[in-house]
Amino acid sequence: MDGMSLLTVTVLAVFVGFEVVSKVSSTLHTPLMSGANAIHGIILVGAIIVAGQAADPGILAVALLAVVLATANLVGGFVVTDRMLHMFHGRKEPVRKGAGAGEDLK
């Protein structure tokens, strides 16, 4: 494939990905984000392998950029997943002061 075909496929993939992800309801977001984090972990490992085998300084620079971006994406995914999981936690009742042992305040 030439460069223009690769660019066209990339742009189309971005648009399709945006449309698919924007239509996901909030209840399905957390499981999908967990799967995406697993994929980004694999991408990070691949980027590290490529960076470790790079002989050309240009390829090394691009591979290190891929490692940085994959790491940021992975960490961001876990942060978003954590925030989404906290949305499903119930509220805890505050502890009331002045209650003796065995007393019921209700």
N, CA, C and O atoms as a DFTB+ gen file, in Angstrom:
424 C
 N C O
     1  1       0.838      -1.186       0.000
     2  2       0.000       0.000       0.000
     3  2       0.875       1.238       0.000
     4  3       1.916       1.289       0.655
     5  1       0.439       2.211      -0.733
     6  2       1.173       3.471      -0.738
     7  2       0.735       4.332       0.448
     8  3      -0.198       3.979       1.170
     9  1       1.400       5.438       0.636
    10  2       1.151       6.298       1.793
    11  2      -0.249       6.884       1.814
    12  3      -0.847       7.024       2.881
    13  1      -0.778       7.228       0.644
    14  2      -2.117       7.830       0.589
    15  2      -3.196       6.813       0.988
    16  3      -4.164       7.168       1.661
    17  1      -3.032       5.569       0.578
    18  2      -3.986       4.527       0.967
    19  2      -3.944       4.283       2.471
    20  3      -4.989       4.120       3.102
    21  1      -2.755       4.257       3.045
    22  2      -2.624       4.073       4.491
    23  2      -3.266       5.230       5.250
    24  3      -3.933       5.018       6.263
    25  1      -3.068       6.443       4.765
    26  2      -3.664       7.617       5.397
    27  2      -5.191       7.565       5.301
    28  3      -5.889       7.901       6.257
    29  1      -5.697       7.147       4.157
    30  2      -7.147       7.034       3.977
    31  2      -7.738       6.003       4.932
    32  3      -8.768       6.257       5.556
    33  1      -7.102       4.855       5.050
    34  2      -7.582       3.819       5.972
    35  2      -7.535       4.323       7.411
    36  3      -8.459       4.063       8.182
    37  1      -6.486       5.032       7.782
    38  2      -6.358       5.556       9.138
    39  2      -7.462       6.562       9.446
    40  3      -8.084       6.496      10.506
    41  1      -7.705       7.490       8.529
    42  2      -8.747       8.502       8.743
    43  2     -10.125       7.847       8.839
    44  3     -10.924       8.211       9.701
    45  1     -10.406       6.892       7.969
    46  2     -11.691       6.192       8.033
    47  2     -11.835       5.410       9.336
    48  3     -12.921       5.372       9.916
    49  1     -10.757       4.789       9.800
    50  2     -10.793       4.046      11.063
    51  2     -11.061       4.977      12.241
    52  3     -11.770       4.607      13.177
    53  1     -10.502       6.177      12.200
    54  2     -10.739       7.150      13.268
    55  2     -12.211       7.545      13.290
    56  3     -12.823       7.580      14.357
    57  1     -12.780       7.840      12.140
    58  2     -14.196       8.228      12.084
    59  2     -15.120       7.097      12.528
    60  3     -16.050       7.322      13.302
    61  1     -14.871       5.898      12.048
    62  2     -15.700       4.756      12.435
    63  2     -15.556       4.483      13.931
    64  3     -16.553       4.241      14.611
    65  1     -14.345       4.519      14.442
    66  2     -14.119       4.299      15.874
    67  2     -14.814       5.337      16.731
    68  3     -15.394       5.006      17.766
    69  1     -14.761       6.591      16.308
    70  2     -15.437       7.651      17.060
    71  2     -16.942       7.438      17.073
    72  3     -17.577       7.588      18.118
    73  1     -17.517       7.094      15.943
    74  2     -18.958       6.871      15.867
    75  2     -19.384       5.677      16.721
    76  3     -20.416       5.730      17.390
    77  1     -18.607       4.616      16.700
    78  2     -18.959       3.427      17.475
    79  2     -18.866       3.707      18.966
    80  3     -19.773       3.354      19.720
    81  1     -17.788       4.331      19.396
    82  2     -17.579       4.579      20.822
    83  2     -18.563       5.616      21.349
    84  3     -19.000       5.510      22.495
    85  1     -18.923       6.612      20.551
    86  2     -19.837       7.649      21.032
    87  2     -21.254       7.131      21.228
    88  3     -22.044       7.766      21.927
    89  1     -21.591       6.009      20.637
    90  2     -22.940       5.444      20.768
    91  2     -23.057       4.452      21.932
    92  3     -24.138       3.914      22.167
    93  1     -21.972       4.203      22.659
    94  2     -21.975       3.237      23.761
    95  2     -22.619       3.871      24.989
    96  3     -22.290       4.999      25.358
    97  1     -23.538       3.142      25.620
    98  2     -24.174       3.652      26.836
    99  2     -23.190       3.573      28.007
   100  3     -22.197       2.847      27.955
   101  1     -23.485       4.333      29.058
   102  2     -22.552       4.391      30.189
   103  2     -22.453       3.058      30.921
   104  3     -21.419       2.773      31.525
   105  1     -23.496       2.236      30.886
   106  2     -23.428       0.950      31.588
   107  2     -22.505      -0.039      30.886
   108  3     -21.969      -0.947      31.522
   109  1     -22.317       0.129      29.596
   110  2     -21.414      -0.761      28.860
   111  2     -20.006      -0.198      28.741
   112  3     -19.102      -0.872      28.249
   113  1     -19.823       1.019      29.185
   114  2     -18.524       1.663      29.003
   115  2     -17.414       0.975      29.771
   116  3     -16.317       0.795      29.243
   117  1     -17.681       0.585      31.019
   118  2     -16.644      -0.027      31.849
   119  2     -16.153      -1.360      31.301
   120  3     -14.940      -1.562      31.240
   121  1     -17.028      -2.284      30.897
   122  2     -16.509      -3.539      30.329
   123  2     -15.744      -3.325      29.027
   124  3     -14.742      -3.995      28.775
   125  1     -16.209      -2.401      28.207
   126  2     -15.490      -2.128      26.958
   127  2     -14.136      -1.490      27.236
   128  3     -13.160      -1.764      26.538
   129  1     -14.080      -0.640      28.256
   130  2     -12.815       0.007      28.599
   131  2     -11.825      -1.028      29.128
   132  3     -10.626      -0.916      28.871
   133  1     -12.299      -2.021      29.853
   134  2     -11.408      -3.071      30.341
   135  2     -10.796      -3.849      29.185
   136  3      -9.606      -4.163      29.197
   137  1     -11.615      -4.156      28.192
   138  2     -11.097      -4.835      27.003
   139  2     -10.120      -3.977      26.241
   140  3      -9.110      -4.470      25.740
   141  1     -10.418      -2.684      26.149
   142  2      -9.506      -1.768      25.454
   143  2      -8.180      -1.659      26.197
   144  3      -7.127      -1.556      25.567
   145  1      -8.217      -1.679      27.528
   146  2      -6.976      -1.626      28.302
   147  2      -6.114      -2.855      28.030
   148  3      -4.890      -2.746      27.956
   149  1      -6.734      -4.013      27.881
   150  2      -5.970      -5.221      27.562
   151  2      -5.304      -5.091      26.189
   152  3      -4.150      -5.481      26.014
   153  1      -6.031      -4.547      25.230
   154  2      -5.465      -4.343      23.890
   155  2      -4.316      -3.341      23.937
   156  3      -3.289      -3.542      23.288
   157  1      -4.484      -2.261      24.705
   158  2      -3.421      -1.262      24.794
   159  2      -2.191      -1.817      25.514
   160  3      -1.068      -1.396      25.237
   161  1      -2.398      -2.749      26.427
   162  2      -1.260      -3.411      27.060
   163  2      -0.453      -4.211      26.056
   164  3       0.777      -4.214      26.097
   165  1      -1.154      -4.894      25.147
   166  2      -0.462      -5.649      24.092
   167  2       0.275      -4.707      23.152
   168  3       1.393      -4.994      22.725
   169  1      -0.358      -3.576      22.832
   170  2       0.290      -2.582      21.962
   171  2       1.546      -2.031      22.631
   172  3       2.564      -1.822      21.971
   173  1       1.475      -1.797      23.937
   174  2       2.640      -1.299      24.661
   175  2       3.789      -2.305      24.624
   176  3       4.942      -1.926      24.417
   177  1       3.478      -3.572      24.821
   178  2       4.523      -4.608      24.752
   179  2       5.141      -4.644      23.353
   180  3       6.360      -4.748      23.214
   181  1       4.306      -4.558      22.321
   182  2       4.820      -4.536      20.951
   183  2       5.713      -3.337      20.685
   184  3       6.747      -3.462      20.028
   185  1       5.320      -2.172      21.195
   186  2       6.132      -0.968      21.004
   187  2       7.472      -1.086      21.726
   188  3       8.493      -0.617      21.224
   189  1       7.468      -1.708      22.900
   190  2       8.726      -1.911      23.629
   191  2       9.633      -2.876      22.863
   192  3      10.843      -2.662      22.791
   193  1       9.061      -3.926      22.296
   194  2       9.862      -4.879      21.517
   195  2      10.475      -4.203      20.297
   196  3      11.651      -4.401      19.995
   197  1       9.668      -3.401      19.596
   198  2      10.190      -2.690      18.417
   199  2      11.284      -1.712      18.822
   200  3      12.299      -1.602      18.135
   201  1      11.089      -0.998      19.936
   202  2      12.109      -0.048      20.394
   203  2      13.395      -0.775      20.780
   204  3      14.490      -0.250      20.575
   205  1      13.269      -1.968      21.334
   206  2      14.449      -2.730      21.732
   207  2      15.246      -3.272      20.566
   208  3      16.448      -3.506      20.694
   209  1      14.596      -3.476      19.424
   210  2      15.277      -4.030      18.256
   211  2      15.603      -2.982      17.197
   212  3      16.103      -3.328      16.126
   213  1      15.334      -1.721      17.473
   214  2      15.547      -0.664      16.478
   215  2      17.038      -0.411      16.289
   216  3      17.785      -0.241      17.253
   217  1      17.452      -0.392      15.025
   218  2      18.849      -0.098      14.698
   219  2      19.004       1.334      14.180
   220  3      20.036       1.969      14.397
   221  1      17.991       1.828      13.507
   222  2      18.004       3.175      12.938
   223  2      17.502       4.173      13.992
   224  3      16.505       3.899      14.660
   225  1      18.165       5.317      14.155
   226  2      17.712       6.306      15.150
   227  2      16.296       6.835      14.871
   228  3      15.568       7.165      15.807
   229  1      15.909       6.916      13.620
   230  2      14.563       7.375      13.292
   231  2      13.502       6.392      13.754
   232  3      12.472       6.780      14.306
   233  1      13.768       5.110      13.519
   234  2      12.829       4.073      13.963
   235  2      12.790       4.037      15.492
   236  3      11.725       3.847      16.078
   237  1      13.922       4.215      16.129
   238  2      13.968       4.239      17.590
   239  2      13.142       5.401      18.140
   240  3      12.426       5.236      19.128
   241  1      13.234       6.569      17.511
   242  2      12.467       7.735      17.965
   243  2      10.969       7.489      17.830
   244  3      10.200       7.800      18.739
   245  1      10.558       6.932      16.700
   246  2       9.135       6.642      16.504
   247  2       8.670       5.555      17.482
   248  3       7.566       5.635      18.020
   249  1       9.504       4.552      17.709
   250  2       9.142       3.478      18.637
   251  2       9.030       4.011      20.069
   252  3       8.122       3.619      20.803
   253  1       9.933       4.890      20.467
   254  2       9.848       5.469      21.806
   255  2       8.623       6.362      21.940
   256  3       8.001       6.403      23.002
   257  1       8.269       7.075      20.880
   258  2       7.043       7.866      20.888
   259  2       5.829       6.944      21.027
   260  3       4.878       7.262      21.741
   261  1       5.870       5.810      20.346
   262  2       4.775       4.830      20.463
   263  2       4.680       4.293      21.886
   264  3       3.578       4.085      22.394
   265  1       5.809       4.067      22.530
   266  2       5.808       3.592      23.923
   267  2       5.181       4.637      24.832
   268  3       4.366       4.304      25.693
   269  1       5.555       5.892      24.648
   270  2       5.008       6.967      25.488
   271  2       3.500       7.109      25.275
   272  3       2.742       7.207      26.240
   273  1       3.070       7.121      24.026
   274  2       1.640       7.279      23.740
   275  2       0.831       6.069      24.216
   276  3      -0.268       6.232      24.748
   277  1       1.359       4.870      24.030
   278  2       0.654       3.673      24.489
   279  2       0.560       3.654      26.014
   280  3      -0.458       3.240      26.570
   281  1       1.606       4.096      26.682
   282  2       1.578       4.161      28.142
   283  2       0.544       5.168      28.619
   284  3      -0.220       4.887      29.543
   285  1       0.516       6.342      27.992
   286  2      -0.470       7.359      28.369
   287  2      -1.889       6.853      28.128
   288  3      -2.783       7.093      28.940
   289  1      -2.093       6.167      27.036
   290  2      -3.414       5.633      26.718
   291  2      -3.818       4.547      27.715
   292  3      -4.972       4.492      28.140
   293  1      -2.883       3.695      28.082
   294  2      -3.164       2.621      29.034
   295  2      -3.495       3.182      30.413
   296  3      -4.476       2.771      31.032
   297  1      -2.691       4.108      30.890
   298  2      -2.925       4.705      32.210
   299  2      -4.236       5.489      32.206
   300  3      -5.017       5.403      33.154
   301  1      -4.474       6.248      31.145
   302  2      -5.733       6.988      31.051
   303  2      -6.934       6.072      31.039
   304  3      -7.969       6.396      31.623
   305  1      -6.813       4.932      30.383
   306  2      -7.907       3.966      30.362
   307  2      -8.208       3.421      31.747
   308  3      -9.371       3.260      32.117
   309  1      -7.164       3.139      32.511
   310  2      -7.391       2.647      33.869
   311  2      -7.989       3.734      34.761
   312  3      -8.810       3.434      35.628
   313  1      -7.592       4.979      34.562
   314  2      -8.165       6.071      35.356
   315  2      -9.652       6.229      35.048
   316  3     -10.466       6.377      35.960
   317  1     -10.004       6.196      33.767
   318  2     -11.406       6.320      33.387
   319  2     -12.214       5.130      33.907
   320  3     -13.329       5.303      34.400
   321  1     -11.660       3.937      33.799
   322  2     -12.354       2.746      34.301
   323  2     -12.580       2.855      35.802
   324  3     -13.655       2.512      36.295
   325  1     -11.582       3.327      36.528
   326  2     -11.710       3.476      37.975
   327  2     -12.809       4.488      38.318
   328  3     -13.605       4.259      39.229
   329  1     -12.851       5.595      37.594
   330  2     -13.893       6.593      37.837
   331  2     -15.282       6.037      37.523
   332  3     -16.244       6.320      38.238
   333  1     -15.385       5.252      36.460
   334  2     -16.669       4.667      36.107
   335  2     -17.119       3.663      37.177
   336  3     -18.300       3.609      37.519
   337  1     -16.185       2.877      37.699
   338  2     -16.543       1.904      38.734
   339  2     -16.994       2.593      40.018
   340  3     -17.861       2.077      40.724
   341  1     -16.416       3.751      40.327
   342  2     -16.831       4.483      41.515
   343  2     -18.241       5.047      41.366
   344  3     -18.896       5.338      42.367
   345  1     -18.709       5.204      40.152
   346  2     -20.081       5.680      39.938
   347  2     -21.102       4.646      40.390
   348  3     -22.229       5.006      40.732
   349  1     -20.733       3.367      40.399
   350  2     -21.663       2.313      40.746
   351  2     -21.623       1.931      42.223
   352  3     -22.374       1.054      42.648
   353  1     -20.770       2.565      43.004
   354  2     -20.702       2.285      44.437
   355  2     -21.853       2.997      45.134
   356  3     -22.204       4.125      44.787
   357  1     -22.426       2.333      46.106
   358  2     -23.484       2.966      46.892
   359  2     -22.872       3.956      47.870
   360  3     -21.692       3.880      48.210
   361  1     -23.701       4.878      48.307
   362  2     -23.217       5.857      49.284
   363  2     -23.210       5.228      50.667
   364  3     -24.145       4.522      51.047
   365  1     -22.161       5.486      51.404
   366  2     -22.054       4.959      52.764
   367  2     -22.682       5.972      53.718
   368  3     -22.554       7.182      53.534
   369  1     -23.361       5.456      54.735
   370  2     -23.956       6.341      55.709
   371  2     -22.860       6.848      56.648
   372  3     -21.971       6.090      57.036
   373  1     -22.926       8.131      57.012
   374  2     -21.889       8.671      57.899
   375  2     -22.000       8.081      59.297
   376  3     -23.089       7.736      59.754
   377  1     -20.881       7.973      59.957
   378  2     -20.839       7.457      61.321
   379  2     -21.313       8.563      62.255
   380  3     -20.825       9.691      62.194
   381  1     -22.265       8.231      63.117
   382  2     -22.804       9.234      64.040
   383  2     -22.016       9.213      65.336
   384  3     -21.723       8.151      65.886
   385  1     -21.682      10.382      65.810
   386  2     -20.947      10.487      67.065
   387  2     -21.915      10.444      68.241
   388  3     -23.076      10.831      68.107
   389  1     -21.454       9.988      69.359
   390  2     -22.254       9.976      70.578
   391  2     -23.007       8.688      70.803
   392  3     -23.696       8.555      71.815
   393  1     -22.905       7.753      69.914
   394  2     -23.619       6.483      70.101
   395  2     -22.758       5.567      70.955
   396  3     -21.581       5.357      70.662
   397  1     -23.344       5.029      72.003
   398  2     -22.621       4.100      72.852
   399  2     -22.594       2.718      72.230
   400  3     -23.230       2.475      71.204
   401  1     -21.871       1.835      72.840
   402  2     -21.767       0.472      72.326
   403  2     -23.127      -0.207      72.444
   404  3     -23.710      -0.231      73.528
   405  1     -23.628      -0.744      71.374
   406  2     -24.866      -1.485      71.377
   407  2     -26.106      -0.635      71.244
   408  3     -27.206      -1.185      71.198
   409  1     -25.985       0.681      71.180
   410  2     -27.147       1.536      71.025
   411  2     -27.561       1.599      69.570
   412  3     -26.716       1.626      68.675
   413  1     -28.838       1.622      69.341
   414  2     -29.368       1.736      67.989
   415  2     -29.943       3.131      67.818
   416  3     -30.794       3.553      68.601
   417  1     -29.486       3.847      66.805
   418  2     -29.929       5.228      66.618
   419  2     -31.166       5.341      65.746
   420  3     -31.669       6.448      65.556
   421  1     -31.665       4.269      65.221
   422  2     -32.808       4.366      64.298
   423  2     -34.093       4.504      65.007
   424  3     -35.142       4.596      64.370
